[in-house]
Coordinates of C-alpha atoms in Angstrom, one line a residue:
M25 CA -47.0 -33.9 -37.5
T26 CA -43.8 -35.6 -39.2
A27 CA -42.6 -33.6 -42.0
T28 CA -42.1 -35.8 -45.2
L29 CA -38.7 -36.0 -46.5
T30 CA -37.6 -34.6 -50.2
Q31 CA -36.1 -37.3 -52.4
V32 CA -34.9 -36.8 -56.3
S33 CA -34.5 -39.1 -58.8
G34 CA -32.2 -38.4 -61.9
P35 CA -32.0 -39.5 -64.9
A36 CA -33.1 -43.5 -66.4
Y37 CA -29.8 -44.0 -68.3
T38 CA -26.0 -42.9 -68.6
R39 CA -23.1 -42.9 -70.8
I40 CA -19.7 -42.1 -71.0
L41 CA -18.9 -39.2 -72.9
S42 CA -15.8 -38.8 -73.9
Y43 CA -12.2 -39.1 -73.2
G44 CA -9.3 -37.5 -72.2
A45 CA -5.3 -39.0 -71.2
A46 CA -2.2 -37.3 -69.5
R47 CA 0.8 -40.3 -69.9
G48 CA 4.7 -39.6 -68.3
E49 CA 7.0 -37.5 -70.3
N50 CA 9.4 -39.7 -70.4
A51 CA 9.7 -43.2 -72.6
V52 CA 11.6 -45.5 -70.3
P53 CA 12.6 -48.8 -72.6
N54 CA 13.3 -51.9 -70.6
D55 CA 17.3 -51.5 -71.3
D56 CA 16.8 -48.8 -68.9
L57 CA 15.2 -50.8 -66.1
I58 CA 17.5 -54.5 -66.6
G59 CA 20.3 -54.2 -64.7
P60 CA 19.2 -53.2 -61.8
I61 CA 17.4 -56.9 -61.7
D62 CA 19.5 -59.0 -63.7
S63 CA 17.0 -59.5 -66.7
S64 CA 17.4 -58.7 -70.4
D65 CA 15.0 -57.3 -72.7
E66 CA 13.9 -60.5 -74.1
W67 CA 12.1 -62.0 -71.1
I68 CA 10.6 -58.7 -70.3
R69 CA 8.9 -58.8 -73.6
Q70 CA 7.8 -62.6 -73.3
R71 CA 6.7 -62.8 -69.6
T72 CA 4.6 -59.4 -70.1
G73 CA 4.9 -58.0 -73.6
I74 CA 6.5 -54.4 -72.8
I75 CA 8.6 -52.6 -74.9
T76 CA 8.2 -49.9 -73.3
R77 CA 6.4 -47.7 -70.4
V78 CA 6.4 -43.9 -69.9
R79 CA 7.2 -42.6 -66.5
A80 CA 6.8 -38.9 -65.1
D81 CA 9.2 -36.2 -65.3
K82 CA 10.7 -35.9 -61.1
G83 CA 7.9 -32.1 -60.8
T84 CA 4.7 -33.8 -62.4
D85 CA 2.9 -35.6 -59.8
A86 CA -0.3 -37.8 -60.0
I87 CA -2.6 -34.5 -59.4
D88 CA -1.1 -33.0 -62.5
L89 CA -1.9 -36.4 -64.9
A90 CA -4.9 -36.5 -63.6
A91 CA -6.4 -32.3 -64.4
L92 CA -4.1 -32.9 -67.7
A93 CA -6.3 -35.4 -68.6
G94 CA -9.9 -34.5 -67.1
A95 CA -9.4 -31.0 -68.9
E96 CA -9.4 -32.9 -72.3
A97 CA -12.2 -35.0 -71.3
I98 CA -14.0 -32.0 -70.8
E99 CA -13.0 -29.9 -73.8
K100 CA -13.8 -33.3 -76.2
A101 CA -17.3 -33.3 -74.6
G102 CA -18.2 -29.9 -75.1
I103 CA -19.5 -29.6 -71.5
P104 CA -19.2 -26.6 -69.3
A105 CA -16.8 -27.2 -66.5
D106 CA -19.1 -25.7 -63.9
Q107 CA -21.6 -28.1 -64.8
I108 CA -19.4 -31.0 -63.1
D109 CA -21.0 -31.5 -60.3
L110 CA -19.1 -35.0 -59.6
V111 CA -15.2 -35.5 -60.0
I112 CA -13.9 -39.0 -58.6
V113 CA -10.3 -40.3 -58.8
A114 CA -8.9 -43.5 -58.5
T115 CA -5.3 -43.8 -57.2
I116 CA -3.3 -45.3 -55.1
S117 CA -0.5 -42.7 -55.5
N118 CA -1.8 -39.3 -54.3
P119 CA 1.6 -37.6 -52.6
K120 CA 0.2 -36.5 -49.5
Q121 CA -3.0 -38.8 -47.8
S122 CA -4.7 -35.3 -47.2
P123 CA -6.5 -33.7 -49.1
S124 CA -8.3 -35.9 -52.1
V125 CA -6.5 -35.6 -55.0
S126 CA -10.6 -35.0 -57.2
A127 CA -10.5 -32.1 -54.7
I128 CA -7.3 -30.4 -55.9
V129 CA -8.4 -31.7 -59.7
A130 CA -11.8 -30.2 -59.6
D131 CA -10.7 -27.2 -58.9
R132 CA -8.1 -27.4 -61.6
V133 CA -10.8 -28.0 -64.3
G134 CA -12.9 -25.5 -63.1
A135 CA -15.6 -28.0 -61.2
N136 CA -15.6 -25.8 -58.2
P137 CA -18.1 -26.3 -55.9
A138 CA -18.3 -30.3 -56.9
A139 CA -18.4 -33.3 -55.0
A140 CA -15.1 -34.2 -54.9
Y141 CA -13.6 -37.5 -53.3
D142 CA -10.5 -40.5 -54.1
I143 CA -10.7 -44.0 -54.5
N144 CA -8.6 -46.4 -53.8
A145 CA -9.5 -50.2 -55.3
A146 CA -6.3 -49.8 -57.4
C147 CA -6.1 -51.1 -60.7
A148 CA -9.8 -51.4 -59.8
G149 CA -10.4 -48.0 -59.4
Y150 CA -11.5 -46.9 -62.5
A151 CA -14.1 -49.3 -62.7
Y152 CA -15.0 -48.6 -59.4
A153 CA -15.6 -44.8 -60.1
V154 CA -17.8 -45.5 -63.7
T155 CA -19.6 -47.6 -61.3
Q156 CA -20.2 -44.8 -58.6
A157 CA -20.8 -41.8 -61.3
D158 CA -23.4 -44.2 -63.1
A159 CA -25.1 -44.5 -59.8
L160 CA -25.4 -41.8 -57.9
I161 CA -26.2 -39.6 -61.4
R162 CA -28.9 -42.3 -61.4
A163 CA -30.4 -41.0 -58.5
G164 CA -30.4 -37.5 -59.0
A165 CA -27.8 -36.5 -56.9
A166 CA -25.4 -35.3 -59.8
R167 CA -25.8 -34.7 -63.1
Y168 CA -22.0 -34.5 -64.7
A169 CA -19.0 -36.6 -63.3
L170 CA -15.7 -36.1 -63.8
V171 CA -13.8 -40.0 -63.3
I172 CA -10.2 -39.7 -63.7
G173 CA -7.8 -43.2 -62.9
A174 CA -4.3 -41.8 -62.3
E175 CA -0.7 -42.9 -61.0
K176 CA 3.0 -42.1 -60.3
L177 CA 3.9 -45.2 -60.0
S178 CA 7.6 -44.3 -60.4
D179 CA 7.7 -43.3 -56.9
I180 CA 6.2 -46.5 -55.2
V181 CA 8.7 -49.5 -57.0
D182 CA 11.8 -50.5 -55.8
P183 CA 14.2 -50.4 -59.3
T184 CA 15.7 -54.3 -58.1
D185 CA 12.6 -55.5 -57.8
R186 CA 12.5 -58.8 -59.8
S187 CA 8.6 -59.1 -59.9
I188 CA 7.0 -55.4 -60.6
S189 CA 9.9 -53.1 -60.8
F190 CA 9.6 -53.3 -64.8
L191 CA 5.8 -53.5 -65.2
L192 CA 5.0 -50.3 -64.0
G193 CA 4.3 -46.7 -66.0
D194 CA 2.7 -43.2 -65.4
G195 CA -0.6 -41.3 -66.3
A196 CA -4.0 -41.2 -66.1
G197 CA -6.6 -41.1 -68.1
A198 CA -10.5 -39.4 -67.7
A199 CA -14.3 -39.8 -68.5
L200 CA -16.5 -37.5 -68.4
I201 CA -20.8 -39.1 -67.9
G202 CA -23.7 -37.6 -68.5
P203 CA -27.2 -38.5 -69.1
S204 CA -28.2 -40.8 -71.6
D205 CA -31.9 -41.3 -73.6
T206 CA -30.1 -45.4 -73.4
P207 CA -28.6 -47.4 -71.3
G208 CA -25.1 -46.6 -71.7
I209 CA -23.4 -47.7 -69.1
A210 CA -24.3 -51.8 -68.2
P211 CA -24.6 -52.8 -64.6
A212 CA -21.1 -54.0 -63.0
V213 CA -20.0 -57.3 -61.8
W214 CA -17.3 -55.9 -58.7
G215 CA -16.4 -57.3 -55.1
S216 CA -13.1 -58.2 -53.7
D217 CA -11.4 -61.2 -52.1
G218 CA -9.3 -59.3 -48.9
S219 CA -8.5 -62.9 -47.7
K220 CA -5.0 -62.5 -50.5
A221 CA -4.2 -58.9 -50.0
D222 CA -1.2 -59.7 -49.3
A223 CA -0.5 -61.2 -52.6
V224 CA 0.0 -57.8 -54.1
G225 CA 0.1 -54.4 -52.5
M226 CA 2.8 -52.0 -50.3
N227 CA 5.7 -53.7 -48.2
G228 CA 5.3 -51.2 -45.3
T229 CA 3.6 -48.1 -43.5
L230 CA 4.4 -45.3 -43.6
T231 CA 4.5 -45.1 -39.4
E232 CA 7.1 -47.9 -40.6
F233 CA 8.7 -46.0 -42.8
R234 CA 8.4 -42.8 -39.6
D235 CA 10.3 -44.9 -37.8
G236 CA 12.7 -46.3 -39.7
D237 CA 11.9 -49.4 -39.6
V238 CA 11.0 -50.3 -42.6
P239 CA 12.8 -48.6 -46.0
W240 CA 10.6 -46.0 -48.4
P241 CA 7.3 -48.2 -48.6
T242 CA 7.0 -49.7 -52.4
L243 CA 4.8 -52.1 -54.6
R244 CA 5.4 -55.6 -54.9
Q245 CA 3.5 -58.5 -55.7
E246 CA 3.3 -62.8 -55.9
G247 CA 3.1 -63.0 -59.6
Q248 CA 2.6 -66.3 -59.9
T249 CA -0.6 -65.9 -57.9
V250 CA -1.7 -63.0 -58.9
F251 CA -1.6 -64.5 -62.7
R252 CA -3.7 -67.5 -61.9
W253 CA -6.2 -65.3 -60.1
A254 CA -6.5 -63.0 -62.8
V255 CA -6.6 -64.9 -65.4
W256 CA -8.8 -67.7 -63.9
E257 CA -11.0 -65.8 -61.7
M258 CA -11.4 -62.5 -63.5
A259 CA -12.5 -64.4 -66.8
K260 CA -15.5 -65.8 -64.7
V261 CA -16.2 -62.4 -63.3
A262 CA -16.1 -61.0 -67.3
R263 CA -18.4 -63.5 -68.0
E264 CA -21.2 -62.4 -65.8
A265 CA -20.6 -59.0 -66.4
L266 CA -21.9 -59.5 -70.1
D267 CA -25.0 -62.0 -68.9
R268 CA -25.8 -59.0 -66.6
A269 CA -25.4 -56.7 -69.2
G270 CA -28.2 -59.0 -71.7
V271 CA -25.5 -59.3 -74.6
Q272 CA -23.1 -62.0 -75.7
P273 CA -19.6 -62.4 -76.6
E274 CA -20.1 -61.6 -80.9
D275 CA -21.6 -58.3 -79.7
I276 CA -18.5 -57.3 -77.8
A277 CA -16.8 -54.8 -80.4
A278 CA -14.1 -53.8 -78.4
F279 CA -12.1 -55.1 -75.2
I280 CA -10.8 -53.2 -72.3
P281 CA -9.0 -55.1 -69.8
H282 CA -6.8 -53.4 -67.6
Q283 CA -3.4 -53.6 -69.0
A284 CA -1.2 -56.2 -66.1
N285 CA 0.3 -58.3 -68.9
M286 CA 0.4 -59.2 -72.2
R287 CA -0.1 -62.5 -71.6
I288 CA -3.2 -62.4 -68.7
I289 CA -5.2 -60.0 -71.3
D290 CA -4.4 -62.3 -74.3
E291 CA -5.6 -65.2 -72.2
F292 CA -8.6 -63.6 -71.4
A293 CA -9.2 -63.5 -74.6
K294 CA -9.5 -66.9 -74.8
Q295 CA -11.1 -67.9 -72.6
L296 CA -13.8 -65.5 -73.1
K297 CA -14.0 -67.2 -77.3
L298 CA -14.0 -63.1 -78.4
P299 CA -14.5 -63.2 -82.2
E300 CA -11.7 -61.8 -84.0
T301 CA -13.8 -58.7 -85.1
T302 CA -13.5 -58.2 -81.0
V303 CA -10.6 -55.1 -80.7
I304 CA -8.4 -56.3 -78.2
A305 CA -6.6 -52.9 -76.3
R306 CA -2.9 -53.7 -75.4
D307 CA -1.8 -50.4 -74.5
I308 CA 0.4 -52.0 -72.3
E309 CA 3.1 -52.3 -74.8
T310 CA 4.5 -48.6 -75.1
T311 CA 2.5 -47.6 -71.5
G312 CA 3.0 -50.0 -69.0
N313 CA 1.0 -51.0 -66.2
T314 CA -0.6 -47.8 -65.2
S315 CA -2.9 -49.0 -62.0
A316 CA -6.0 -47.2 -62.2
A317 CA -5.1 -45.4 -65.4
S318 CA -4.8 -48.5 -66.9
I319 CA -8.2 -49.0 -68.6
P320 CA -9.0 -45.1 -69.4
L321 CA -5.6 -44.9 -71.1
A322 CA -6.2 -47.8 -73.5
S323 CA -9.8 -46.4 -73.8
H324 CA -8.2 -43.4 -75.4
R325 CA -5.8 -45.0 -77.5
L326 CA -8.5 -47.0 -78.1
M327 CA -10.6 -44.7 -79.8
A328 CA -7.8 -42.7 -81.0
E329 CA -6.8 -45.6 -83.7
H330 CA -10.3 -47.5 -84.2
P331 CA -13.2 -44.3 -84.3
E332 CA -15.3 -46.8 -86.0
L333 CA -15.8 -47.7 -82.7
S334 CA -18.0 -45.3 -81.3
G335 CA -21.3 -46.2 -80.4
G336 CA -20.1 -49.6 -80.1
L337 CA -20.4 -51.9 -76.9
A338 CA -17.2 -52.2 -75.2
L339 CA -16.3 -55.3 -72.2
Q340 CA -13.8 -53.5 -69.5
I341 CA -12.4 -54.8 -66.4
G342 CA -10.1 -53.6 -63.3
F343 CA -8.3 -55.7 -61.0
G344 CA -5.5 -55.8 -58.2
A345 CA -4.2 -55.1 -54.7
G346 CA -6.3 -56.3 -52.4
L347 CA -7.9 -58.2 -54.5
V348 CA -10.4 -56.5 -55.8
F349 CA -12.0 -56.4 -58.8
A350 CA -14.9 -54.9 -61.5
A351 CA -16.1 -55.9 -64.3
Q352 CA -18.7 -53.8 -67.5
V353 CA -20.1 -52.9 -70.5
V354 CA -20.2 -49.9 -71.9
V355 CA -21.0 -48.5 -75.0
L356 CA -17.9 -46.2 -76.1
P357 CA -18.4 -42.5 -77.0

């Protein structure tokens, strides 16, 4: 007789219960960066909308930032840390290729022995992680999930690179996700276009650096290629996310895109025909582009500044290196 495997299932719905955040300790204004790229404060503001960005101390890494953000999310949710059985960290700036940031963070916040793994999906990483946490909880594989986007991009930026050096900041944002009686996270629209992977990413490998073939690898991008792809293709993805959620632009209380560039954010809002009542996250102005951390950091600030948005719908969309993307509608905690 063949044994029958036991299967499990979880709650029908999930939602974000709280946010947490940690930003680099230092505010770095445009004037501090313009020399190596022969630029100006005005040029950076016009092209990106950034006035200043946050960067971490030398002794602070992505793990430290992730743990701080995660601890705040846990405290605000009021969920005991030992009930968290899944920790997912989205990052491209783990100071070591192994062990994972998530396993260390799970231990630091008191969530041992939670399942823990990292996601490398660049600026879409947080949205990828939310999608996975939602699915795993509903499948019964976890009950509470701590999702974190964490980056220390100042370690992998060339200060002389005019295409990207002035964009990047350091920080971590976290969301605690758990079961819900009503839908709180809509189906995601996610994917990638690896055929254009060279448009943004690292300019060398660690083995090439080890062998002396390249200098320390840093992030670089083809700015115009990324801009056009983000504005035109990602607007389509955002519209599809609205359709999958069964809502209209006028239903969206907040728009929280990846904080890549203020011009991209403004064009997004225009393409989506969002109403004037929609609050648009513009955290990039004083935080910079923090890749996987940008959406949760922007969400954290938005809720602090607009607590009346609690319970409203937010459209979030991440997109970045490897031309990966993910968009979904969520209920704000």
